[in-house]
């Protein structure tokens, strides 16, 4: 008898979370030595209707605002003419960038070195002492060069590499002496 009560209690709990409408009467089987088949009641079960959608809410989110304006500025232009004169020349803008925080820093291209098949654009990153008050700033400098299209161009920065993934795109040297070891006997073709 206890098992019967547990089954009824379980059924009650199962069906109490939804809307159940009885659609047909049931009939218990008659018990004799021979049993006749009975008929169980039928039910329509209406489960909760679930819809997934989006709604517009006003929330506070962090925003990074980068303001870029186009200005006409004097940009160094270096035109390289090869001795044989039959190279396929290409005008390229070479940019050097750093993302700094803590204090402001100036970044300026101060030299271009060349060998037979490569060119090295060298910039210097120097702190100015101005407090950035917790903000990150990108500083950059650029030069336009007209060189053979197959010439390899490398970009180096002399100064302390700032933290952050952005600053991994350039090779940094702690000093001019360390840079000179890399440049070797390349000719300096541009000085700012």
Backbone as JSON, one array per atom type, in Angstrom:
{
  "sequence": "XXXXXXXXXXXXXXXXXXXXXXXXXXXXXXXXXXXXXXXXXXXXXXXXXXXXXXXXXXXXXXXXXXXXXXXXXXXXXXXXXXXXXXXXXXXXXXXXXXXXXXXXXXXXXXXXXXXXXXXXXXXXXXXXXXXXXXXXXXXXXXXXXXXXXXXXXXXXXXXXXXXXXXXXXXXXXXXXXXXXXXXXXXXXXXXX",
  "N": [[0.81, -1.19, 0.0], [2.0, 1.21, 0.72], [3.74, 1.7, -1.41], [1.95, 2.27, -3.44], [0.9, 4.72, -2.52], [3.22, 6.28, -2.66], [3.66, 6.29, -5.42], [1.39, 7.68, -6.26], [1.86, 10.15, -4.98], [4.24, 10.9, -6.24], [3.33, 11.16, -8.87], [1.57, 13.27, -8.54], [3.37, 15.36, -7.88], [4.86, 15.46, -10.26], [2.97, 16.25, -12.18], [2.07, 18.65, -11.15], [3.54, 20.81, -11.96], [2.69, 21.58, -14.39], [-0.01, 22.26, -16.72], [-2.75, 20.21, -16.72], [-5.25, 18.56, -18.48], [-7.98, 16.45, -18.24], [-9.04, 14.22, -20.68], [-10.47, 11.92, -21.2], [-12.33, 9.43, -19.52], [-11.05, 6.99, -17.25], [-10.71, 3.44, -16.66], [-10.43, 0.94, -14.29], [-8.89, -2.31, -14.37], [-10.84, -5.32, -14.11], [-10.54, -7.65, -11.56], [-10.25, -10.98, -11.51], [-9.93, -14.46, -11.71], [-9.43, -14.56, -14.3], [-8.33, -11.82, -16.13], [-9.62, -8.9, -17.51], [-8.74, -6.68, -20.09], [-8.0, -3.37, -19.19], [-8.68, 0.16, -19.36], [-6.67, 2.93, -19.6], [-6.75, 6.28, -18.33], [-6.8, 9.14, -20.55], [-4.79, 12.02, -21.17], [-4.35, 15.49, -21.94], [-1.41, 17.25, -22.03], [-0.2, 20.34, -21.27], [2.72, 21.93, -21.51], [4.95, 24.4, -20.17], [5.33, 27.35, -22.17], [8.18, 28.22, -23.83], [10.19, 30.87, -24.79], [12.96, 32.24, -26.47], [14.76, 35.17, -26.76], [15.98, 38.5, -27.47], [16.47, 41.5, -25.6], [16.51, 45.02, -25.36], [18.55, 46.68, -23.17], [19.73, 49.13, -20.87], [22.98, 49.32, -19.96], [26.08, 49.63, -18.16], [29.07, 49.84, -19.83], [32.57, 49.38, -20.52], [34.34, 51.77, -22.49], [36.57, 52.42, -25.11], [37.95, 55.14, -26.51], [39.21, 56.24, -29.45], [40.59, 58.82, -31.09], [41.11, 59.86, -34.27], [42.47, 62.0, -36.59], [42.7, 63.39, -39.82], [45.47, 65.08, -41.04], [47.48, 67.46, -42.75], [50.81, 66.96, -42.9], [54.38, 67.35, -42.74], [56.18, 64.75, -44.0], [58.98, 62.69, -43.88], [60.64, 61.85, -46.92], [62.19, 59.39, -48.7], [64.07, 58.65, -51.44], [65.32, 56.02, -53.14], [67.7, 55.24, -55.45], [68.8, 52.68, -57.4], [72.0, 51.44, -58.53], [72.0, 49.96, -60.99], [69.59, 50.64, -62.09], [67.35, 49.32, -63.13], [65.47, 48.27, -61.45], [62.27, 47.3, -60.09], [60.49, 49.74, -58.8], [58.92, 50.9, -55.76], [56.69, 52.86, -53.92], [56.55, 53.18, -50.49], [54.95, 53.49, -47.34], [56.37, 53.58, -44.27], [55.67, 52.74, -41.04], [56.23, 53.21, -37.58], [55.23, 52.17, -34.42], [54.14, 52.49, -30.99], [52.57, 51.44, -27.97], [51.9, 53.14, -25.14], [51.9, 53.53, -21.55], [51.48, 54.86, -18.21], [53.67, 57.04, -18.3], [53.92, 59.62, -20.76], [55.48, 59.17, -23.96], [57.84, 60.0, -26.5], [58.08, 59.05, -29.88], [60.25, 58.7, -32.49], [61.42, 58.46, -35.82], [64.75, 58.22, -36.47], [66.76, 57.43, -38.12], [67.8, 55.73, -41.14], [69.05, 52.77, -42.39], [70.97, 50.93, -44.82], [71.64, 47.98, -46.69], [72.77, 45.79, -49.27], [70.46, 44.21, -49.81], [68.55, 44.79, -47.9], [66.72, 47.07, -45.75], [66.86, 49.12, -42.9], [64.81, 50.65, -40.67], [65.06, 52.91, -38.12], [63.89, 53.87, -34.98], [63.5, 56.02, -32.1], [62.45, 55.7, -28.75], [61.44, 57.73, -26.22], [60.91, 58.77, -22.87], [58.74, 61.46, -21.78], [58.04, 62.49, -19.36], [55.52, 63.38, -18.79], [52.56, 62.64, -17.07], [50.32, 60.05, -17.75], [48.02, 59.43, -16.41], [46.78, 56.88, -15.95], [45.89, 56.17, -18.49], [46.19, 54.6, -21.75], [48.22, 55.25, -24.55], [48.8, 55.54, -28.03], [51.71, 56.05, -29.81], [53.41, 57.26, -32.7], [55.47, 57.28, -35.68], [56.39, 58.04, -39.03], [57.72, 57.32, -42.29], [58.13, 57.96, -45.76], [59.16, 55.95, -48.35], [60.85, 55.33, -51.41], [61.61, 52.58, -52.95], [63.23, 49.57, -54.25], [60.83, 47.05, -55.02], [61.22, 44.48, -53.99], [62.82, 44.78, -51.81], [63.75, 44.08, -48.52], [62.34, 45.32, -45.55], [63.11, 46.3, -42.33], [62.08, 47.1, -39.01], [63.13, 48.88, -36.22], [63.27, 49.72, -32.73], [64.78, 51.88, -30.46], [64.95, 51.86, -27.08], [63.1, 51.33, -24.01], [61.03, 48.54, -24.06], [57.58, 48.96, -23.94], [54.98, 47.55, -21.83], [52.56, 45.07, -22.84], [50.74, 43.42, -25.45], [50.57, 44.61, -27.97], [53.02, 45.86, -28.4], [54.78, 43.93, -29.23], [55.27, 43.71, -31.91], [57.48, 44.93, -32.98], [61.11, 45.02, -33.03], [62.99, 45.66, -30.18], [65.69, 47.57, -28.82], [67.86, 48.06, -26.09], [69.81, 50.0, -26.12], [71.78, 52.28, -28.19], [74.24, 51.12, -28.75], [73.7, 48.34, -28.61], [71.98, 48.15, -30.79], [73.72, 48.81, -32.9], [75.28, 46.52, -33.09], [73.47, 44.81, -34.34], [72.95, 46.13, -36.75], [75.42, 46.32, -37.94], [77.73, 46.74, -40.6], [76.09, 48.35, -42.21], [75.09, 51.03, -44.35], [74.36, 54.34, -43.39], [71.65, 55.99, -44.61], [69.83, 57.93, -44.17], [69.2, 60.57, -41.92], [67.64, 62.05, -39.2]],
  "CA": [[0.0, 0.0, 0.0], [2.88, 2.38, 0.76], [4.25, 1.9, -2.75], [0.87, 2.91, -4.16], [0.86, 6.13, -2.08], [4.41, 6.96, -3.19], [3.42, 6.49, -6.85], [0.41, 8.77, -6.4], [2.52, 11.39, -4.59], [5.19, 11.24, -7.31], [2.54, 11.61, -10.01], [1.06, 14.59, -8.2], [4.48, 16.3, -8.01], [5.22, 15.57, -11.66], [1.95, 16.97, -12.94], [1.72, 19.94, -10.54], [4.33, 21.85, -12.61], [2.15, 21.87, -15.71], [-1.46, 22.31, -16.83], [-3.21, 18.9, -17.2], [-6.7, 18.46, -18.69], [-8.42, 15.07, -18.47], [-9.84, 14.19, -21.9], [-11.28, 10.7, -21.28], [-12.41, 8.71, -18.24], [-10.33, 5.74, -17.23], [-11.41, 2.33, -16.02], [-9.48, -0.03, -13.74], [-9.22, -3.67, -14.8], [-11.54, -6.16, -13.14], [-9.67, -8.73, -11.14], [-10.77, -12.31, -11.24], [-8.9, -15.38, -12.15], [-9.13, -14.03, -15.61], [-8.39, -10.36, -16.11], [-9.94, -8.25, -18.77], [-7.91, -5.49, -20.3], [-8.63, -2.13, -18.77], [-8.38, 1.32, -20.19], [-6.09, 4.01, -18.8], [-7.28, 7.59, -18.73], [-5.97, 9.93, -21.45], [-4.62, 13.41, -20.72], [-3.6, 16.46, -22.73], [-0.47, 17.92, -21.14], [0.31, 21.6, -21.8], [3.92, 22.36, -20.8], [5.22, 25.84, -20.25], [5.8, 27.85, -23.45], [9.48, 28.87, -23.61], [10.67, 31.65, -25.91], [14.27, 32.85, -26.26], [14.84, 36.35, -27.6], [16.84, 39.52, -26.87], [15.82, 42.75, -25.22], [17.44, 46.14, -25.24], [18.68, 47.18, -21.8], [20.8, 50.09, -20.68], [23.97, 48.83, -19.0], [27.34, 50.35, -18.2], [30.15, 49.05, -20.43], [33.76, 50.21, -20.73], [34.53, 52.24, -23.86], [37.86, 52.98, -25.47], [37.73, 56.11, -27.57], [40.42, 56.63, -30.16], [40.27, 59.89, -32.03], [42.11, 60.04, -35.31], [42.12, 63.05, -37.52], [43.64, 63.54, -40.93], [46.12, 66.39, -41.1], [48.6, 67.54, -43.67], [52.05, 67.14, -42.16], [55.59, 67.04, -43.48], [56.65, 63.4, -43.75], [60.23, 62.46, -44.62], [60.54, 61.06, -48.14], [63.51, 58.9, -49.09], [64.02, 58.04, -52.77], [66.53, 55.23, -53.33], [67.94, 54.85, -56.84], [69.79, 51.61, -57.47], [72.99, 51.71, -59.59], [71.67, 49.37, -62.29], [68.46, 51.41, -62.57], [66.26, 48.56, -63.74], [64.63, 47.66, -60.41], [60.86, 47.65, -60.0], [60.42, 50.61, -57.62], [57.62, 50.96, -55.1], [56.62, 53.84, -52.83], [55.97, 52.55, -49.3], [54.93, 54.25, -46.09], [56.83, 52.72, -43.18], [55.25, 53.31, -39.77], [56.7, 52.6, -36.34], [54.26, 52.53, -33.39], [54.24, 51.9, -29.65], [51.46, 51.74, -27.08], [52.55, 53.47, -23.86], [51.08, 53.93, -20.4], [52.33, 55.41, -17.14], [54.04, 58.39, -18.71], [53.98, 59.85, -22.21], [56.78, 58.98, -24.6], [57.96, 60.42, -27.9], [58.64, 58.05, -30.78], [60.62, 59.37, -33.75], [62.37, 57.77, -36.7], [65.92, 59.08, -36.52], [67.76, 56.96, -39.08], [67.52, 54.6, -42.02], [70.29, 52.12, -42.8], [70.73, 50.06, -45.97], [72.64, 47.08, -47.25], [72.41, 45.44, -50.64], [69.12, 43.63, -49.96], [67.62, 45.12, -46.81], [66.72, 48.43, -45.22], [66.5, 49.13, -41.49], [64.26, 51.92, -40.2], [65.35, 52.94, -36.69], [63.21, 54.92, -34.23], [63.87, 56.12, -30.68], [61.32, 55.89, -27.84], [61.98, 58.42, -25.04], [59.87, 59.32, -21.98], [58.68, 62.92, -21.68], [57.77, 62.87, -17.98], [54.1, 63.72, -18.64], [51.77, 61.54, -16.5], [49.15, 59.7, -18.56], [46.88, 59.27, -15.5], [46.11, 55.6, -16.13], [45.45, 55.93, -19.87], [47.15, 54.09, -22.72], [48.29, 56.11, -25.73], [49.66, 55.05, -29.1], [52.56, 57.05, -30.44], [53.92, 56.71, -33.96], [56.17, 58.12, -36.63], [56.42, 57.35, -40.32], [58.55, 57.85, -43.36], [57.76, 57.43, -47.06], [60.38, 55.59, -49.07], [60.69, 54.8, -52.76], [62.67, 51.57, -52.98], [62.87, 48.38, -55.03], [59.69, 46.36, -54.4], [61.62, 43.26, -53.31], [63.73, 45.11, -50.71], [63.25, 43.74, -47.19], [62.39, 46.46, -44.63], [63.03, 45.92, -40.92], [61.81, 48.26, -38.16], [63.7, 48.72, -34.88], [63.04, 50.82, -31.79], [65.74, 51.98, -29.37], [64.25, 52.31, -25.88], [62.53, 50.24, -23.21], [59.76, 48.05, -24.61], [56.43, 49.08, -23.03], [54.24, 46.31, -21.63], [51.39, 44.92, -23.69], [50.88, 42.6, -26.65], [50.74, 45.47, -29.14], [54.42, 46.25, -28.55], [55.6, 42.79, -29.67], [55.41, 43.69, -33.36], [58.76, 45.52, -33.37], [62.27, 44.6, -32.26], [63.47, 46.74, -29.32], [67.06, 47.51, -28.32], [68.01, 48.91, -24.91], [70.76, 51.09, -26.34], [72.33, 52.44, -29.54], [75.33, 50.16, -28.91], [73.1, 47.04, -28.93], [71.46, 48.27, -32.15], [74.85, 48.8, -33.84], [75.67, 45.12, -33.3], [72.51, 44.24, -35.29], [73.07, 46.81, -38.04], [76.72, 45.98, -38.52], [78.36, 47.71, -41.48], [75.12, 48.96, -43.1], [75.27, 52.47, -44.59], [73.27, 55.22, -42.94], [71.25, 56.78, -45.78], [68.92, 59.01, -43.75], [69.33, 61.0, -40.52], [66.72, 63.15, -38.84]],
  "C": [[0.87, 1.27, 0.0], [3.42, 2.71, -0.62], [3.21, 2.63, -3.61], [0.77, 4.38, -3.81], [2.05, 6.92, -2.62], [4.22, 7.25, -4.67], [2.44, 7.63, -7.08], [1.05, 10.1, -6.05], [3.51, 11.84, -5.67], [4.45, 11.77, -8.52], [2.01, 13.02, -9.76], [2.16, 15.65, -8.37], [4.85, 16.53, -9.47], [4.23, 16.43, -12.42], [1.57, 18.32, -12.34], [2.49, 21.09, -11.2], [3.79, 22.2, -13.99], [0.62, 21.85, -15.65], [-1.94, 21.0, -17.46], [-4.73, 18.91, -17.29], [-7.06, 17.01, -19.0], [-9.36, 15.07, -19.67], [-10.71, 12.94, -22.02], [-11.22, 10.0, -19.93], [-11.63, 7.41, -18.34], [-11.14, 4.66, -16.51], [-10.37, 1.33, -15.55], [-9.87, -1.43, -14.2], [-9.96, -4.42, -13.69], [-10.63, -7.33, -12.8], [-10.48, -9.96, -10.8], [-9.65, -13.23, -11.6], [-8.49, -14.98, -13.55], [-9.28, -12.52, -15.53], [-8.74, -9.87, -17.49], [-9.08, -6.99, -18.88], [-8.68, -4.25, -19.88], [-8.25, -1.0, -19.71], [-7.86, 2.42, -19.26], [-6.69, 5.34, -19.24], [-6.3, 8.28, -19.69], [-5.96, 11.36, -20.98], [-3.95, 14.22, -21.82], [-2.71, 17.22, -21.76], [0.05, 19.17, -21.85], [1.49, 22.04, -20.94], [4.1, 23.86, -20.98], [5.75, 26.2, -21.63], [7.1, 28.63, -23.2], [9.89, 29.58, -24.89], [12.0, 32.28, -25.54], [14.41, 33.99, -27.25], [15.86, 37.29, -26.97], [15.98, 40.74, -26.54], [16.89, 43.82, -25.1], [17.39, 46.65, -23.81], [19.8, 48.2, -21.77], [21.71, 49.57, -19.59], [25.23, 49.67, -19.15], [28.41, 49.42, -18.74], [31.37, 49.95, -20.61], [33.9, 50.57, -22.21], [35.94, 52.78, -24.01], [37.63, 53.89, -26.67], [39.07, 56.49, -28.17], [40.01, 57.66, -31.2], [41.43, 60.01, -33.01], [41.6, 61.08, -36.28], [43.16, 63.08, -38.63], [44.16, 64.97, -40.93], [47.2, 66.33, -42.16], [49.83, 67.86, -42.83], [53.22, 66.82, -43.08], [56.07, 65.66, -43.05], [57.95, 63.21, -44.52], [59.99, 61.54, -45.82], [61.95, 60.69, -48.57], [63.35, 58.16, -50.41], [65.36, 57.34, -53.01], [66.63, 54.84, -54.79], [69.07, 53.82, -56.86], [70.74, 51.87, -58.65], [72.62, 51.15, -60.95], [70.43, 50.01, -62.89], [67.3, 50.63, -63.14], [65.37, 47.87, -62.7], [63.2, 48.16, -60.48], [60.68, 48.45, -58.71], [59.0, 50.68, -57.08], [57.7, 51.99, -53.98], [55.9, 53.2, -51.65], [56.01, 53.53, -48.12], [55.3, 53.28, -44.98], [56.49, 53.42, -41.87], [55.83, 52.5, -38.62], [55.77, 53.1, -35.25], [54.6, 51.87, -32.06], [53.0, 52.31, -28.87], [52.05, 51.93, -25.69], [51.51, 53.78, -22.8], [52.03, 54.4, -19.3], [52.69, 56.85, -17.44], [54.17, 58.45, -20.23], [55.39, 59.63, -22.71], [56.72, 59.49, -26.03], [58.6, 59.3, -28.68], [58.98, 58.77, -32.08], [61.64, 58.53, -34.51], [63.56, 58.7, -36.85], [67.0, 58.58, -37.47], [67.25, 55.81, -39.92], [68.87, 54.08, -42.51], [69.97, 51.16, -43.94], [71.94, 49.19, -46.25], [72.15, 46.74, -48.65], [70.97, 44.97, -50.78], [68.16, 43.92, -48.8], [67.82, 46.55, -46.35], [66.24, 48.34, -43.78], [66.06, 50.53, -41.09], [64.36, 51.91, -38.68], [64.65, 54.14, -36.05], [63.7, 54.9, -32.78], [62.61, 56.42, -29.88], [61.87, 56.48, -26.55], [60.85, 58.98, -24.19], [59.94, 60.84, -21.91], [58.48, 63.39, -20.24], [56.31, 63.23, -17.74], [53.32, 62.5, -18.16], [50.54, 61.29, -17.36], [47.92, 59.38, -17.73], [46.08, 58.01, -15.8], [45.65, 55.29, -17.54], [46.58, 55.33, -20.69], [47.07, 54.96, -23.96], [49.18, 55.43, -26.76], [50.41, 56.22, -29.7], [53.16, 56.43, -31.69], [54.72, 57.77, -34.71], [56.24, 57.33, -37.93], [57.33, 58.08, -41.3], [58.08, 57.21, -44.66], [59.05, 57.16, -47.81], [60.01, 55.04, -50.44], [61.87, 53.87, -52.99], [62.28, 50.43, -53.91], [61.8, 47.57, -54.28], [60.08, 45.1, -53.65], [62.57, 43.51, -52.14], [63.07, 44.79, -49.37], [63.42, 44.94, -46.26], [62.18, 45.96, -43.21], [62.84, 47.2, -40.1], [62.31, 47.97, -36.74], [63.39, 49.94, -34.04], [64.12, 50.74, -30.71], [65.0, 52.59, -28.18], [63.71, 51.09, -25.14], [61.18, 49.84, -23.78], [58.64, 48.24, -23.58], [55.72, 47.73, -22.9], [53.07, 46.26, -22.61], [51.71, 44.18, -24.98], [51.14, 43.44, -27.9], [52.21, 45.74, -29.44], [55.34, 45.1, -28.96], [55.82, 42.77, -31.18], [56.73, 44.29, -33.86], [59.88, 44.94, -32.51], [62.8, 45.82, -31.5], [64.92, 46.48, -28.93], [67.16, 48.49, -27.16], [68.9, 50.12, -25.15], [71.19, 51.14, -27.81], [73.43, 51.41, -29.8], [74.79, 48.77, -29.27], [72.54, 47.03, -30.35], [72.6, 48.17, -33.17], [75.36, 47.38, -34.1], [74.75, 44.47, -34.34], [72.71, 44.83, -36.68], [74.39, 46.48, -38.73], [77.28, 47.09, -39.39], [77.41, 48.34, -42.5], [75.39, 50.46, -43.21], [74.07, 53.23, -44.07], [72.91, 56.12, -44.11], [70.3, 57.91, -45.42], [69.16, 59.29, -42.27], [68.34, 62.11, -40.29], [67.33, 63.92, -37.71]]
}
